[in-house]
Coordinates of C-alpha atoms in Angstrom, one line a residue:
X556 CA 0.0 0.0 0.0
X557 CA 1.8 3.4 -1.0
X558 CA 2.7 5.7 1.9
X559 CA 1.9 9.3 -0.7
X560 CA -1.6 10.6 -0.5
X561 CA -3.6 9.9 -3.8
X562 CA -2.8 12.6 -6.5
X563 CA -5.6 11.6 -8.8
X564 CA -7.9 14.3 -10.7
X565 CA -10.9 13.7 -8.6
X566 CA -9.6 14.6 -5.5
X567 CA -11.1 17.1 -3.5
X568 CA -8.4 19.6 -1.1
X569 CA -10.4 18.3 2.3
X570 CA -8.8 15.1 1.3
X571 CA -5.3 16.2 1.6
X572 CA -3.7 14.8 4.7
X573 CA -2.2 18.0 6.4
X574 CA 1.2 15.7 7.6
X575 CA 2.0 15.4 3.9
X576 CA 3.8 18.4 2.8
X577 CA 3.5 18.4 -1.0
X578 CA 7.1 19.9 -2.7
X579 CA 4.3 21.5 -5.2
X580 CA 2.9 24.0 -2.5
X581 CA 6.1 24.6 -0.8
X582 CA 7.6 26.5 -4.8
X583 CA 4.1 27.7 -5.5
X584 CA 3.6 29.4 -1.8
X585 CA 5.0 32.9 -1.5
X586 CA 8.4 33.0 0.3
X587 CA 8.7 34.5 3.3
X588 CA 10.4 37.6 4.5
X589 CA 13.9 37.0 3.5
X590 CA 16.1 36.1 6.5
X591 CA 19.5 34.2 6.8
X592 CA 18.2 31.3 4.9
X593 CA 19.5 30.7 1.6
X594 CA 16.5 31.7 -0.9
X595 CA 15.9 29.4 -4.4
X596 CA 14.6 30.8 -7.4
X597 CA 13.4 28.6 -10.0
X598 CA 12.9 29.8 -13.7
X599 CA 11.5 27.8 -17.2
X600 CA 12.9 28.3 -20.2
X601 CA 10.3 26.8 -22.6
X602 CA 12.5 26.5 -25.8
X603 CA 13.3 23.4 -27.8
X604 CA 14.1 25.8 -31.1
X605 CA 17.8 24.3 -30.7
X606 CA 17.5 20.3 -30.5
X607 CA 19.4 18.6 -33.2
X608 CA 16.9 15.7 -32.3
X609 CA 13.5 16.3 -32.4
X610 CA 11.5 17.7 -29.1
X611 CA 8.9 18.9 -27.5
X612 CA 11.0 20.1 -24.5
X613 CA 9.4 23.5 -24.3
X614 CA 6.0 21.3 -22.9
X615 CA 8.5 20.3 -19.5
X616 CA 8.8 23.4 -17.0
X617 CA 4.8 22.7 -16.2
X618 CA 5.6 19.1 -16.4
X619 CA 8.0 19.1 -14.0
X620 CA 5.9 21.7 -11.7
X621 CA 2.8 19.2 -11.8
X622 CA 5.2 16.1 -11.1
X623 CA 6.4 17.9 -7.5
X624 CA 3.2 17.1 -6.5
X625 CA 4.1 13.7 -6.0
X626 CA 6.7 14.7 -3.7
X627 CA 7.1 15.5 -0.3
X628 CA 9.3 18.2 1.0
X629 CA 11.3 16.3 3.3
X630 CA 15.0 15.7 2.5
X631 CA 16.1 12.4 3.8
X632 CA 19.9 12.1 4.3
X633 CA 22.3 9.9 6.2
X634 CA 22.7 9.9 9.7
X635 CA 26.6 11.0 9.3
X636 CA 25.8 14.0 7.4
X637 CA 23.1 15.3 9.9
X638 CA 19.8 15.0 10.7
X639 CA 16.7 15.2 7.9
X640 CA 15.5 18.6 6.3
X641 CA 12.3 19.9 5.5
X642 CA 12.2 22.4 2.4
X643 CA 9.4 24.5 3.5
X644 CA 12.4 25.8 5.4
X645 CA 13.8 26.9 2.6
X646 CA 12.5 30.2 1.1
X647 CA 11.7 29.9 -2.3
X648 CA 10.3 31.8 -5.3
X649 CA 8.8 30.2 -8.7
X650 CA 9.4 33.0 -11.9
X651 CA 7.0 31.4 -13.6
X652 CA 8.1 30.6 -17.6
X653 CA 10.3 33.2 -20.0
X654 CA 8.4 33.8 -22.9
X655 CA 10.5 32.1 -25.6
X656 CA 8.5 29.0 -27.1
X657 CA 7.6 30.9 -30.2
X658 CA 11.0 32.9 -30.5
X659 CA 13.7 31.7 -32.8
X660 CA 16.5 30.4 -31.6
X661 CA 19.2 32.9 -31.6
X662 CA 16.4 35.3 -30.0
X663 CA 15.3 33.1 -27.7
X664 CA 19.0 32.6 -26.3
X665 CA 19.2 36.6 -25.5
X666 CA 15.9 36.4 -23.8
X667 CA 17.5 33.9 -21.9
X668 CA 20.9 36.2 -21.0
X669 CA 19.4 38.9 -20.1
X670 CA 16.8 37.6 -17.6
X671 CA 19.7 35.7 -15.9
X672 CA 21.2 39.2 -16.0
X673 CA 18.6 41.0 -14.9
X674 CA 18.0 38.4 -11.8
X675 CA 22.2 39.0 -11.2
X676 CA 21.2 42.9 -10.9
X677 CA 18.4 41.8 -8.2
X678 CA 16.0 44.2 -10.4
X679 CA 13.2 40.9 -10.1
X680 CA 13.7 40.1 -6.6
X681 CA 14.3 41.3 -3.1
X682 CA 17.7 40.6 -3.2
X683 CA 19.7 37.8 -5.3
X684 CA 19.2 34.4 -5.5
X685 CA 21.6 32.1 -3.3
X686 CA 20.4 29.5 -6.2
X687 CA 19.0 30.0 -9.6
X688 CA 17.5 26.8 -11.3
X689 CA 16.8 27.0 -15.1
X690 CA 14.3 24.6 -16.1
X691 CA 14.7 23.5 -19.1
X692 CA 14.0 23.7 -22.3
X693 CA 17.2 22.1 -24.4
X694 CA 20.7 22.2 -23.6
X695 CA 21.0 25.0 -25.8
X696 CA 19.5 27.9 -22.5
X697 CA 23.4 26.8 -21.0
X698 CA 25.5 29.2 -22.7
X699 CA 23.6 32.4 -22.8
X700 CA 22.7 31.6 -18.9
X701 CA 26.0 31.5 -17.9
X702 CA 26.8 34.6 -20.0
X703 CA 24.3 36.3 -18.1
X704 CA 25.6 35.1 -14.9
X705 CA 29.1 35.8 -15.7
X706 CA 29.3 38.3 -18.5
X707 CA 33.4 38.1 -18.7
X708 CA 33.6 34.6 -18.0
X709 CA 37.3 34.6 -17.0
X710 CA 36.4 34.0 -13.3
X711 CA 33.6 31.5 -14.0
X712 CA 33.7 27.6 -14.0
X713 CA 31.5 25.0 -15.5
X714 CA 30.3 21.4 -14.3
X715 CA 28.2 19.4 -16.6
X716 CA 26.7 16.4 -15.9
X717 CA 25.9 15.3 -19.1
X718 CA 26.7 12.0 -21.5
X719 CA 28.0 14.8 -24.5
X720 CA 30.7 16.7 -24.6
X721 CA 28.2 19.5 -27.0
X722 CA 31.5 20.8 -28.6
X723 CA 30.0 20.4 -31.5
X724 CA 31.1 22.9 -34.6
X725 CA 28.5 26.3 -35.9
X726 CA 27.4 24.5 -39.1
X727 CA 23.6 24.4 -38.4
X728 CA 24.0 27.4 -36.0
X729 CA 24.2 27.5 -31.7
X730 CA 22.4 24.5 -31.1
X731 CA 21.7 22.0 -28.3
X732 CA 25.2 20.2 -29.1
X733 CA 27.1 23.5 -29.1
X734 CA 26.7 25.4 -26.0
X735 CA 30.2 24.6 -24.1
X736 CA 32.1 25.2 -27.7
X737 CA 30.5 28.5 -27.6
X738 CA 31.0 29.5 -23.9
X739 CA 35.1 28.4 -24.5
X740 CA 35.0 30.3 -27.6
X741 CA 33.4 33.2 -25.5
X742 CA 36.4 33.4 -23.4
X743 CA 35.4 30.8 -20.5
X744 CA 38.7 29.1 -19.7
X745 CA 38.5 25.7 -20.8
X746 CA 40.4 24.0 -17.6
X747 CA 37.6 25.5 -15.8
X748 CA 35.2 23.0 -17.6
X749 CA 34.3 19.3 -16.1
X750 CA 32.4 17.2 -17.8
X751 CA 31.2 14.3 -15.6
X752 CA 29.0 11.1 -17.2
X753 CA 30.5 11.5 -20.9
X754 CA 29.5 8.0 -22.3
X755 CA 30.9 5.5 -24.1
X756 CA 30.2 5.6 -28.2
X757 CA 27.9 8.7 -27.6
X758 CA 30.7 11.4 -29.0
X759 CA 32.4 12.0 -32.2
X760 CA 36.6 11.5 -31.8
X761 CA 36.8 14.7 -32.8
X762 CA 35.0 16.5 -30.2
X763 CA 37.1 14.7 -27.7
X764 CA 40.1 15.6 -29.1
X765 CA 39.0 19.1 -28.8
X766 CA 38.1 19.0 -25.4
X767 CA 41.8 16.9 -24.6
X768 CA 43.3 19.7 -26.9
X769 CA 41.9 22.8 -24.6
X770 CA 41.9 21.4 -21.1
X771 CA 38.7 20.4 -20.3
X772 CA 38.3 17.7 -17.8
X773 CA 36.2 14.9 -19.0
X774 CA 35.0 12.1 -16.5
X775 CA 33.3 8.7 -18.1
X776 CA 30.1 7.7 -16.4
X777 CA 32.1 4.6 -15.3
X778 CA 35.3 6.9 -13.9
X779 CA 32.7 8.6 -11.6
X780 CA 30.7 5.6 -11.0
X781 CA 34.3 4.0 -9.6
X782 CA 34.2 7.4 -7.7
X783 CA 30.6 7.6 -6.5
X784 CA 29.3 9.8 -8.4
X785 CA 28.7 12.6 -5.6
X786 CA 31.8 12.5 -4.2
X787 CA 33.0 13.0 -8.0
X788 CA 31.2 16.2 -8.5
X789 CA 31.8 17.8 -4.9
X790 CA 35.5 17.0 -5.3
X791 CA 36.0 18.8 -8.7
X792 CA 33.3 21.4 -7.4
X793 CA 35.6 22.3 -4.7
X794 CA 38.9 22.4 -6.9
X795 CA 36.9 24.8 -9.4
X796 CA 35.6 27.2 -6.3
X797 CA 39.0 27.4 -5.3
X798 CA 40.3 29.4 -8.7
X799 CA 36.9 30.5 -10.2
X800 CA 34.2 33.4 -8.3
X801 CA 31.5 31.7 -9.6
X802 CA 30.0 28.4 -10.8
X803 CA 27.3 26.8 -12.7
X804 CA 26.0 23.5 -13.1
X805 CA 24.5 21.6 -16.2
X806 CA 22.2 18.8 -15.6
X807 CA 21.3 17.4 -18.5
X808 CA 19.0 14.1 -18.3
X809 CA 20.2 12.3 -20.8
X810 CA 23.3 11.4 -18.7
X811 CA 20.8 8.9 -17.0
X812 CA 21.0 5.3 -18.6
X813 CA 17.8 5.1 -21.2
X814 CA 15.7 2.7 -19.3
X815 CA 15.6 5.6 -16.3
X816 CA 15.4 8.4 -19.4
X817 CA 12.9 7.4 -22.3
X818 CA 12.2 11.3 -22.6
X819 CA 15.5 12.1 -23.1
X820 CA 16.3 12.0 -26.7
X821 CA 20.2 11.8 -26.0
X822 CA 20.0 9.1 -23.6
X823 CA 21.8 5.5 -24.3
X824 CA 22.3 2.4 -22.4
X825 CA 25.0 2.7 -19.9
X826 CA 24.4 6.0 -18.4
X827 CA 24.1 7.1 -15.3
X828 CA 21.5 5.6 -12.2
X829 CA 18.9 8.0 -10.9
X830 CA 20.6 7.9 -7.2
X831 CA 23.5 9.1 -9.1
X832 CA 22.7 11.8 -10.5
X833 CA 20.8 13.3 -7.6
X834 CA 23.3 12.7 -5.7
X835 CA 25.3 15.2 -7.9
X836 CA 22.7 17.5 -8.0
X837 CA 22.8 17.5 -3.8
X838 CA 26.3 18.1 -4.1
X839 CA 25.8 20.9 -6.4
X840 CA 23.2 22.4 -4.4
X841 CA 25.5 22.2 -1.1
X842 CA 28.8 23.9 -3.2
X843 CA 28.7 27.7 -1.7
X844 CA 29.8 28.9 -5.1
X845 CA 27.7 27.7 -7.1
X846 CA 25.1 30.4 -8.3
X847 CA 23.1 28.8 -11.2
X848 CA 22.0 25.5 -12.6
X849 CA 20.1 24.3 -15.1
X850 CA 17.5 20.9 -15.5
X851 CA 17.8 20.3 -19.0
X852 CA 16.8 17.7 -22.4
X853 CA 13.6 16.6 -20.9
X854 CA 11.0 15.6 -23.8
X855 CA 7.7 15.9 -21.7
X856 CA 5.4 14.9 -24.9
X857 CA 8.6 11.8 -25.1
X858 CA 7.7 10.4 -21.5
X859 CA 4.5 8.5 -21.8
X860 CA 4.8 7.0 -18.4
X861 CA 6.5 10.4 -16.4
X862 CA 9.6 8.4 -15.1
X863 CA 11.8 11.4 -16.8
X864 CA 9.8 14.0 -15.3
X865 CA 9.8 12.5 -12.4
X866 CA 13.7 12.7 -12.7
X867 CA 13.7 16.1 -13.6
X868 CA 11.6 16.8 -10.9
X869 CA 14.0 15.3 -8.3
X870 CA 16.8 17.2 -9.7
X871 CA 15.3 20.1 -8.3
X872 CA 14.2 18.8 -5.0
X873 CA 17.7 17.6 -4.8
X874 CA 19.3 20.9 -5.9
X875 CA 17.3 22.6 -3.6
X876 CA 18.0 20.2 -0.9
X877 CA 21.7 20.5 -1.2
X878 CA 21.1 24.4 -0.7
X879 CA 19.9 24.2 2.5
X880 CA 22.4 22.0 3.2
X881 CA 24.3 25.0 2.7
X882 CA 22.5 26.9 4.7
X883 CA 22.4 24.9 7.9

């Protein structure tokens, strides 16, 4: 018998069970006063203009909204690290959706930079986030949100979780397989760059060689498996905080192993379990310096049965678990 309160249409509110905190209400809720507590904003970037691959990723942010209702907000972690958390201690703001899905590409990605921009300026909000989350939207919103986070770039650093490197070349335009390419070829220093989960068979030899040529740090999904995952990504976290001001995060979904991704478009056999990438996204939420990340290559109308969603969906509970982590 399932221990979560029946989500079903029919349902009236008098039959929600008021010891069931639902993660849904905690984002939709207005934050409280801001205090000490590290504050979370969450914004969706509707846009699939840039997937080499067919997709209806733009239909996700209010996919992955809807799925937090299946979730409670209480953030289960082992004893040694200290005792559970419960989100509705985190103060949190939802942006709602950038107006992009009808844009073309190129305009949707300056939409994109300047909002980020714009939330860096604290114009939106009482004060700047502690955490932005991008919902996704393709891979593509990754360069112009880190542009907008870091304008210069030279004091920026870049952790993808991802099974691609997405060096690919400008032949068809900034796409979804482009968006580190560009932000190296931007000026971001390319030994500032990790790329953790790269799979096997899933990347041109040339690519790689460009990333071996450059700098960048590629881990295989078995390397950080060998690892753990999480300890992976905190350990390179902390060796980029320690020359960069400020860091950002790609999660993109198709790093999970198909069977756990069907909605991913760029997802293979051999990629990553779900524990393991939310335990990178807790240890990217907990990493002081990092200021932005992004929940990315999600094909809502892809996912008949909502198991990607579902990971999407954890990816931000996880995130914004790790943040008050932070906080604590």
């Amino acid at each position: 018998m399932s221990h979560q309160p029946d989500d079903t249409a029919g349902n009236s509110a008098a039959a929600e069970d008021p010891d069931w905190p639902r993660a849904a209400t905690w984002l939709a809720d207005p934050p409280p006063p801001r205090s000490d507590l590290a504050l979370l904003a969450v914004l969706g970037v509707p846009a699939a203009q840039a997937s080499i691959s067919p997709s209806r990723a733009d239909q996700t942010p209010p996919a992955v909204r809807a799925a937090l209702r299946r979730f409670s907000t209480l953030v289960a972690r082992p004893a040694a690290e200290g005792p559970a958390l419960d989100l509705r201690d985190l103060p949190a703001v939802d942006l709602g959706d950038l107006d992009v899905a009808d844009l073309d590409n190129e305009d949707a990605q300056q939409v994109v930079e300047l909002a980020v921009a714009e939330l860096e300026a604290r114009s939106a909000l009482p004060g700047r986030p502690d955490l932005l989350v991008l919902l996704g939207g393709d891979n593509a919103l990754t360069r112009p949100a880190l542009r907008g986070l870091e304008p210069s770039l030279d004091r920026a650093g870049l952790l993808t979780l991802d099974a691609h490197h997405d060096v690919r070349g400008f032949h068809a335009g900034p796409s979804n397989g482009t968006p580190v390419r560009g932000l190296i070829e931007d000026g971001l220093d390319a030994r500032n760059v990790v790329q953790v989960g790269i799979g096997t068979f899933t990347n041109a030899p040339a690519h790689r060689a460009w990333c071996e040529e450059r700098g960048v740090t590629v881990v295989t999904a078995d390397e950080a498996r060998a690892e753990g995952v999480g300890a992976c990504v905190t350990r390179h976290l902390a060796a980029l905080a320690e020359r960069c001001d400020v860091l950002y995060v790609d999660l993109d979904v198709d790093v999970l192993d198909v069977a756990f991704a069907p909605g991913c478009p760029g997802a293979r056999p051999g990629g990553l379990m779900p524990s393991e990438l939310f335990a990178a996204a807790f240890a990217a939420g907990r990493e002081p310096k990092v200021a932005a990340a992004d929940i990315v290559e999600v094909d809502a109308a892809a996912d008949a049965d909502g198991r990607t969603v579902a990971a999407a969906a954890l990816c931000l509970l996880h995130l914004a678990g790790g943040l008050l982590a932070r906080a604590a």
